[in-house]
CSV table of C-alpha atoms and ligand atoms in Angstrom, one decimal:
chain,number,residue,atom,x,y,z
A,211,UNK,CA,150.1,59.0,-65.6
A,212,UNK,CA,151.9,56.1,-64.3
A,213,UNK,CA,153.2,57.9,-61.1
A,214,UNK,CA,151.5,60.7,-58.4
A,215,UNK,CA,152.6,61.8,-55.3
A,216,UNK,CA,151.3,64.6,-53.2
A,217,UNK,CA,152.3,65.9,-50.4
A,218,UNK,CA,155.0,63.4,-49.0
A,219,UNK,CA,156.3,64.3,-46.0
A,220,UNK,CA,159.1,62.3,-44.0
A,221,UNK,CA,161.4,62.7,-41.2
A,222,UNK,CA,164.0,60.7,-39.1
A,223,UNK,CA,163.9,61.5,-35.4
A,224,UNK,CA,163.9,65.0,-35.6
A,225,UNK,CA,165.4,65.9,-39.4
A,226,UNK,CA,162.8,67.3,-41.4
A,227,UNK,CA,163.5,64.7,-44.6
A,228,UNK,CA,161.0,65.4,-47.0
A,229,UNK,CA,159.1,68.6,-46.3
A,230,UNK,CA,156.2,68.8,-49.0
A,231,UNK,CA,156.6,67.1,-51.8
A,232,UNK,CA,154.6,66.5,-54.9
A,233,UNK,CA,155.7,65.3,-58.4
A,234,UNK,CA,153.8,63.1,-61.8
A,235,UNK,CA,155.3,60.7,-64.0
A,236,UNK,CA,154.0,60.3,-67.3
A,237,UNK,CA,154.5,57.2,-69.2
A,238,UNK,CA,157.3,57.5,-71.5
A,239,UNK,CA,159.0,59.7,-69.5
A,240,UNK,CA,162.7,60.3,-68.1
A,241,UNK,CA,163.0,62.4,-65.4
A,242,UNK,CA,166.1,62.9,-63.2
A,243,UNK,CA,166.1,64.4,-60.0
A,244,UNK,CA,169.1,66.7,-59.1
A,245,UNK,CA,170.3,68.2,-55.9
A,246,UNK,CA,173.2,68.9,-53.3
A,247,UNK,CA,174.1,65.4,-51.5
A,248,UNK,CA,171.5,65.7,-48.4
A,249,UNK,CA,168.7,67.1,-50.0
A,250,UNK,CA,166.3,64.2,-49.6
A,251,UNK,CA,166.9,62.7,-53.3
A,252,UNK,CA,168.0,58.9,-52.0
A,253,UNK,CA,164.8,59.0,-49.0
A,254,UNK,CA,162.7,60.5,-52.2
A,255,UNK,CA,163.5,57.6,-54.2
A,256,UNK,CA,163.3,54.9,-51.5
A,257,UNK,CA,159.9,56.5,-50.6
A,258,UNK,CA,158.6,56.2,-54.1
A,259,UNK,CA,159.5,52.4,-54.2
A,260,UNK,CA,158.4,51.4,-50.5
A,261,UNK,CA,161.9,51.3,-49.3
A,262,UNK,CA,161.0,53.3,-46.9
A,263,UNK,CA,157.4,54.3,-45.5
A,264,UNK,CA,156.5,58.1,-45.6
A,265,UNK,CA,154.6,59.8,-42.6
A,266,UNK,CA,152.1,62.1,-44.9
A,267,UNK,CA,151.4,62.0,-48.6
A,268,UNK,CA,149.7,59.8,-50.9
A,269,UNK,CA,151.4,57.5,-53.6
A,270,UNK,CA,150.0,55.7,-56.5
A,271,UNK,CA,151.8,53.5,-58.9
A,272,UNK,CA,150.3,52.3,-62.2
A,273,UNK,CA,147.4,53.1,-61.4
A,274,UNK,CA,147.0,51.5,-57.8
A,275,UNK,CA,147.0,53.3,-54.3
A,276,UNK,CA,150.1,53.0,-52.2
A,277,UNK,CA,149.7,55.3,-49.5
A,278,UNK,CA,147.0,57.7,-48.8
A,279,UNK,CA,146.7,60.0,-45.7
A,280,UNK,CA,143.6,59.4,-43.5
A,281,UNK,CA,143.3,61.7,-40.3
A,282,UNK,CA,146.7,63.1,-40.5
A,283,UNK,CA,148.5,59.6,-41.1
A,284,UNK,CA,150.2,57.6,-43.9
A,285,UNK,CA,148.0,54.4,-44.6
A,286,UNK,CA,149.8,51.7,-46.9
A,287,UNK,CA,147.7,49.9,-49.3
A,288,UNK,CA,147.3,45.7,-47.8
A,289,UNK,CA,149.9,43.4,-48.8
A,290,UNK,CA,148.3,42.4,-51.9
A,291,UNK,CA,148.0,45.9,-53.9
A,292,UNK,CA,152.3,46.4,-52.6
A,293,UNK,CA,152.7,43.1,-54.6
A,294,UNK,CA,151.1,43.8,-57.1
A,295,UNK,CA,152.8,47.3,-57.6
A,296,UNK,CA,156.0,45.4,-56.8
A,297,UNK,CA,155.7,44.0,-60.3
A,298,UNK,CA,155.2,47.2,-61.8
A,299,UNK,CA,158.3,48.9,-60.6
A,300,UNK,CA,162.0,48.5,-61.7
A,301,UNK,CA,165.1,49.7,-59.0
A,302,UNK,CA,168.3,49.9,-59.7
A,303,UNK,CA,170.7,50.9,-57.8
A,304,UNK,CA,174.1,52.5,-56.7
A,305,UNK,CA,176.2,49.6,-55.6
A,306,UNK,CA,174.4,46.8,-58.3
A,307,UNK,CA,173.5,44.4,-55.9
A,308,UNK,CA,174.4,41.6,-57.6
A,309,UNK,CA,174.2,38.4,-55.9
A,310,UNK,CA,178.0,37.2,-55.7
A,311,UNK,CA,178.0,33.7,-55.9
A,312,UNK,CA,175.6,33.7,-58.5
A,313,UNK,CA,176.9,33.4,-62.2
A,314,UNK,CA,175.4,36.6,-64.2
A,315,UNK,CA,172.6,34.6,-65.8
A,316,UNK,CA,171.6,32.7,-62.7
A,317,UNK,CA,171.3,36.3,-61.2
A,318,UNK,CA,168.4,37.3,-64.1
A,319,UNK,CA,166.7,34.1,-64.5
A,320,UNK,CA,166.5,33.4,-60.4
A,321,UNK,CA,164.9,37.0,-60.3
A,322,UNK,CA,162.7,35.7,-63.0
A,323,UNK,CA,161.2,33.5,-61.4
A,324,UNK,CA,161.2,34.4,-57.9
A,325,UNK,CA,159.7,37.3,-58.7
A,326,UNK,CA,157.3,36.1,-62.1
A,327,UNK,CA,157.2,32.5,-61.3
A,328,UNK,CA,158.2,31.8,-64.7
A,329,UNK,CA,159.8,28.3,-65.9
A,330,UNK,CA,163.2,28.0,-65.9
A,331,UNK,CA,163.5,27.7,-69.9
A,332,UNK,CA,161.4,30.6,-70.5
A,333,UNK,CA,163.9,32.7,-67.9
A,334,UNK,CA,166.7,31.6,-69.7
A,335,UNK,CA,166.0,32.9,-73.2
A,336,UNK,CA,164.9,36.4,-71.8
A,337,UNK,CA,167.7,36.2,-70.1
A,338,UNK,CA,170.2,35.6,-72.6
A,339,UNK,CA,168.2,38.3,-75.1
A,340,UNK,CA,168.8,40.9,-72.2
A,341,UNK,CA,172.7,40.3,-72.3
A,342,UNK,CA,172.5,40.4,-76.1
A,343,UNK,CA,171.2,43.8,-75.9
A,344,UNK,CA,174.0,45.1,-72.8
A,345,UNK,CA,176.6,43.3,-75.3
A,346,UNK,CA,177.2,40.8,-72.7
A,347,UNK,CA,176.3,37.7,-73.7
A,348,UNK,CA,179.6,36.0,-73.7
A,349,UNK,CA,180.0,36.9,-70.1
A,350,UNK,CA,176.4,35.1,-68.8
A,351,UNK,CA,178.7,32.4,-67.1
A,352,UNK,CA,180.9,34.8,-65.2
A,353,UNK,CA,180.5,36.3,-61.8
A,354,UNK,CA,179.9,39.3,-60.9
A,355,UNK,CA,183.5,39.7,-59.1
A,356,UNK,CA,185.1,39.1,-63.1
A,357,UNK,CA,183.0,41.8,-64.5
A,358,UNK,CA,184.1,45.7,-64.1
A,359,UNK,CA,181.7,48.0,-62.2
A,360,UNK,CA,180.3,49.2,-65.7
A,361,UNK,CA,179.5,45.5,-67.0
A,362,UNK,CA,178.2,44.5,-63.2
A,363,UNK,CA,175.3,47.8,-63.7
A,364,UNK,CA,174.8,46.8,-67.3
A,365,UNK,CA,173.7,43.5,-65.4
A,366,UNK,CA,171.9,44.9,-62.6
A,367,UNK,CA,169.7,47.1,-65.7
A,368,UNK,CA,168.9,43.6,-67.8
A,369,UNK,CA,167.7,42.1,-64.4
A,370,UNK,CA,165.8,44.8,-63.9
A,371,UNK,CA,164.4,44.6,-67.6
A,372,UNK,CA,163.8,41.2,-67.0
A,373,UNK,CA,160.6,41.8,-64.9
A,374,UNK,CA,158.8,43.9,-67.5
A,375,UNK,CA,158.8,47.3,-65.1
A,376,UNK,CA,156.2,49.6,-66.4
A,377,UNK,CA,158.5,51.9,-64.4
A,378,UNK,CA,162.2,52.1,-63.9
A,379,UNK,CA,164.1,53.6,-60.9
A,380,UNK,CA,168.1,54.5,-60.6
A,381,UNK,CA,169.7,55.6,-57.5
A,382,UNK,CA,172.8,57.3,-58.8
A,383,UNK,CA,173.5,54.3,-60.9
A,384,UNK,CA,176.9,55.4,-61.9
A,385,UNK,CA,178.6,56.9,-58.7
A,386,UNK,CA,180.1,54.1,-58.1
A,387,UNK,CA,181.6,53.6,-61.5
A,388,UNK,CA,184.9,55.8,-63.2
A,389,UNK,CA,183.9,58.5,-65.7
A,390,UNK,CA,184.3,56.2,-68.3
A,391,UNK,CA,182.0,53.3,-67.5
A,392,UNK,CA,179.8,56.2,-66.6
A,393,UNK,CA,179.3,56.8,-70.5
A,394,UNK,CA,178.6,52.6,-70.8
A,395,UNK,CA,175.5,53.4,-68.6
A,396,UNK,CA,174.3,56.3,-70.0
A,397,UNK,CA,174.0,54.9,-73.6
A,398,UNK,CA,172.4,52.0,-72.1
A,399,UNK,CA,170.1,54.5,-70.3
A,400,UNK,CA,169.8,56.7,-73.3
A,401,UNK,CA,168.7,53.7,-75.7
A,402,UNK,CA,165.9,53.0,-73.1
A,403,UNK,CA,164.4,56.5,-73.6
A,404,UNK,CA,164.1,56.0,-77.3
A,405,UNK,CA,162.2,52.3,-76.5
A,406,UNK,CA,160.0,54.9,-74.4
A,407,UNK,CA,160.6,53.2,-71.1
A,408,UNK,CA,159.2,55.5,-68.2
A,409,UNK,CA,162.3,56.4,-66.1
A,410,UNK,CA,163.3,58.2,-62.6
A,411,UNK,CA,167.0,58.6,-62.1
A,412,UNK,CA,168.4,60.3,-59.0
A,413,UNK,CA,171.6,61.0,-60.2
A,414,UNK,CA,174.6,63.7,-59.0
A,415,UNK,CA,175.7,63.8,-62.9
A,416,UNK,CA,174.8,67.1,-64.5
A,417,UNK,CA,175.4,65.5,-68.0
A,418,UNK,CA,173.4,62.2,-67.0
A,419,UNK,CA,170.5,65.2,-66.6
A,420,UNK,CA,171.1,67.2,-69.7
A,421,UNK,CA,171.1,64.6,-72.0
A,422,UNK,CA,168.5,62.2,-71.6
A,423,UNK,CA,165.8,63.7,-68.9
A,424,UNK,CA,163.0,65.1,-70.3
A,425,UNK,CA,162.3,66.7,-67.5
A,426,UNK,CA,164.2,67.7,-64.5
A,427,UNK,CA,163.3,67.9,-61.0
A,428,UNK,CA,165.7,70.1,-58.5
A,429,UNK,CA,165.5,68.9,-54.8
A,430,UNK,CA,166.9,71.4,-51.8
A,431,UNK,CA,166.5,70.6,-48.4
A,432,UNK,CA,163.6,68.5,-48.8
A,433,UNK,CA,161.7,70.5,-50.9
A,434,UNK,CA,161.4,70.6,-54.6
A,435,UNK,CA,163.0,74.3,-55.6
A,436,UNK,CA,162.6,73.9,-59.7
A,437,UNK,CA,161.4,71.5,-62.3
A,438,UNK,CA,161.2,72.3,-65.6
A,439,UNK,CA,163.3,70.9,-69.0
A,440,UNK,CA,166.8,70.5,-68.9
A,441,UNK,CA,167.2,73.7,-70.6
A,442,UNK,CA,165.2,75.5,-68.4
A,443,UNK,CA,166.6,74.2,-65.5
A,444,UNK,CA,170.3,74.4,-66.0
A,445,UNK,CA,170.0,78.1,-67.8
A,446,UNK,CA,169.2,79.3,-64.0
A,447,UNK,CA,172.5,77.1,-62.0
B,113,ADP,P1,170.6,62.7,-50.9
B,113,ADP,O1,170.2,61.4,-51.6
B,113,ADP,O2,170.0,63.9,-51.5
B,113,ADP,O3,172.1,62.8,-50.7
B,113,ADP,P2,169.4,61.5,-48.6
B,113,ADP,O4,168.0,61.2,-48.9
B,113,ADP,O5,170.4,60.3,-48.6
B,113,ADP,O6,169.9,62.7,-49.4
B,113,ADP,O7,169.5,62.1,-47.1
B,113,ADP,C1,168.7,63.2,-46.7
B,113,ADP,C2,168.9,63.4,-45.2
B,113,ADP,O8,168.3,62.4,-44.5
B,113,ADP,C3,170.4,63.4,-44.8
B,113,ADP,O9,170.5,64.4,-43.7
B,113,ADP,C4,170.6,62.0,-44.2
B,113,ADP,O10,171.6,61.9,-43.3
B,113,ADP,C5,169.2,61.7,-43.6
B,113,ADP,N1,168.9,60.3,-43.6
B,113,ADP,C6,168.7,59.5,-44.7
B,113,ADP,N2,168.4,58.2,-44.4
B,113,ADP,C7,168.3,58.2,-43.0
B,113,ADP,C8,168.0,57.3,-42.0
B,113,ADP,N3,167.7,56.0,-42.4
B,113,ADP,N4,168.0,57.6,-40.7
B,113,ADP,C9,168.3,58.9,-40.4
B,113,ADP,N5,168.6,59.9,-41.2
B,113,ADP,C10,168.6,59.6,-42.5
B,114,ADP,P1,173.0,57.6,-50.1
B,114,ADP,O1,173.5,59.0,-50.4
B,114,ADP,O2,173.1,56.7,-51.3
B,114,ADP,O3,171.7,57.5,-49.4
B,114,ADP,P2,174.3,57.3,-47.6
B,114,ADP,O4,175.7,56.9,-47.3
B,114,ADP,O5,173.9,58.7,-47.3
B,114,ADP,O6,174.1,57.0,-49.1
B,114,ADP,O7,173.3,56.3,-46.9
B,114,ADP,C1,173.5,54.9,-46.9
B,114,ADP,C2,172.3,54.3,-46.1
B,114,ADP,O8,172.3,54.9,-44.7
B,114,ADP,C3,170.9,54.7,-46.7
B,114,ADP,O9,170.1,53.5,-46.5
B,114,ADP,C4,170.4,55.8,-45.8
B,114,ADP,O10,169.0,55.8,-45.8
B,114,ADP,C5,171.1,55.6,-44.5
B,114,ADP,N1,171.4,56.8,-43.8
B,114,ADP,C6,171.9,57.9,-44.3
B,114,ADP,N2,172.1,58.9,-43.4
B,114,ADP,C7,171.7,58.3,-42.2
B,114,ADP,C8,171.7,58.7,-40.9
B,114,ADP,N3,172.0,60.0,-40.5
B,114,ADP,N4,171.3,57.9,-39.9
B,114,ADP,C9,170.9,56.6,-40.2
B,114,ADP,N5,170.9,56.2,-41.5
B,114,ADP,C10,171.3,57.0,-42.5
């Protein structure tokens, strides 16, 4: 299992965010969570990824211990073990967060080695294979501000490659894109599945959900109301 959380509880000031929730990830998998904007799905995410610290519940990552509750509060692993499960985890997200006045490959080889502490050369070449595989190699000396929103999160998915996640989040990767482009991320998304790469996509798009989840998780009001396969799942809404 590359992913457990039990029991996460959250709330800002006095709104009840996450109420009790609990969900695995197994490796290989691609699960999407689903549910009515203001369910909890975004703070879920953010959660999972240390974005934002729960109050209960315990986390771990890849085998390492993010949070665990000890008398009645959330304790987060030292800054070592967060690093360390930094490298495991992959997030990308709804608005790209591309750095501007960066060209596209200075954007994958800087995270490269920032993040891996990788030479330069090295970067470059993974790099440059990542684009080949979006079908954007010819555009590694643009910036992001040439590219349309579907080429800018095909980007934003090789960077994310580029650190070897054992894990892959998505926070609605495609509602900022046109229902078009949409379909550019989702066979990018889909061809990721077949590699086997363990996914979690929060996602508003039903079709995102039935097509390449293996399993799917349905949020509510901060609590988890179903979870089952697509089929199952979308026979019942
Ligand atoms: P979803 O992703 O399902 O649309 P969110 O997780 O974004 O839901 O939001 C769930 C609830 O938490 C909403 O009521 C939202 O306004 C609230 N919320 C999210 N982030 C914060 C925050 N940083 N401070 C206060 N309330 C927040
Ligand atoms: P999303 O649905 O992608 O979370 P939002 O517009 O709801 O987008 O939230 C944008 C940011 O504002 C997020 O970081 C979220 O945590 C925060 N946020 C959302 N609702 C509130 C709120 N009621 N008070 C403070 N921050 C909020």
């Amino acid at each position: 299992m590359l992913l457990k959380a039990e029991n996460l509880q959250k709330q800002f000031g006095n709104t009840i965010v996450l109420k009790d929730i609990s969900l695995e990830v197994n490796e290989g998998e691609v699960v999407a969570i689903i549910g009515p904007s203001g369910s909890g799905k975004s703070t879920l995410l953010r959660c999972l990824t240390q974005l934002e610290k729960v109050d209960k519940g315990r986390i771990n990552v890849c085998g390492k211990q993010m949070v665990e509750t000890i008398q009645n509060k959330a304790v987060y692993a030292d800054y070592k073990t967060l690093h360390d499960i930094i490298l495991d985890v992959g997030l990308v997200f709804q608005n790209f967060n591309l750095f501007p006045h960066y060209s596209v490959l200075k954007n994958i080889v800087d995270a490269q080695m920032n993040v891996l502490g990788i030479a330069k050369d090295k970067a470059k070449s993974k790099a440059m294979e990542l684009l080949t595989k979006m079908n954007l190699k010819d555009r590694a000396g643009a910036y992001p501000c040439e590219l349309s929103g579907g080429q800018q999160q095909r980007i934003a998915i090789a960077r994310a490659l580029a650190l070897n996640p054992r894990i892959l989040f998505f926070d609605e990767p495609t509602s900022a894109l046109d229902p078009e482009l949409t379909g550019e991320i989702l066979k990018v998304i889909r061809s990721l599945a077949e590699e086997k790469m363990t996914m979690v996509i929060v996602t508003h798009e039903m079709s995102f959900a039935k097509d390449v989840a293996d399993r799917v998780i349905f949020m509510d009001a901060g609590v988890i109301v179903e979870e089952g396969t697509p089929d199952a799942v979308f026979s019942n809404t």
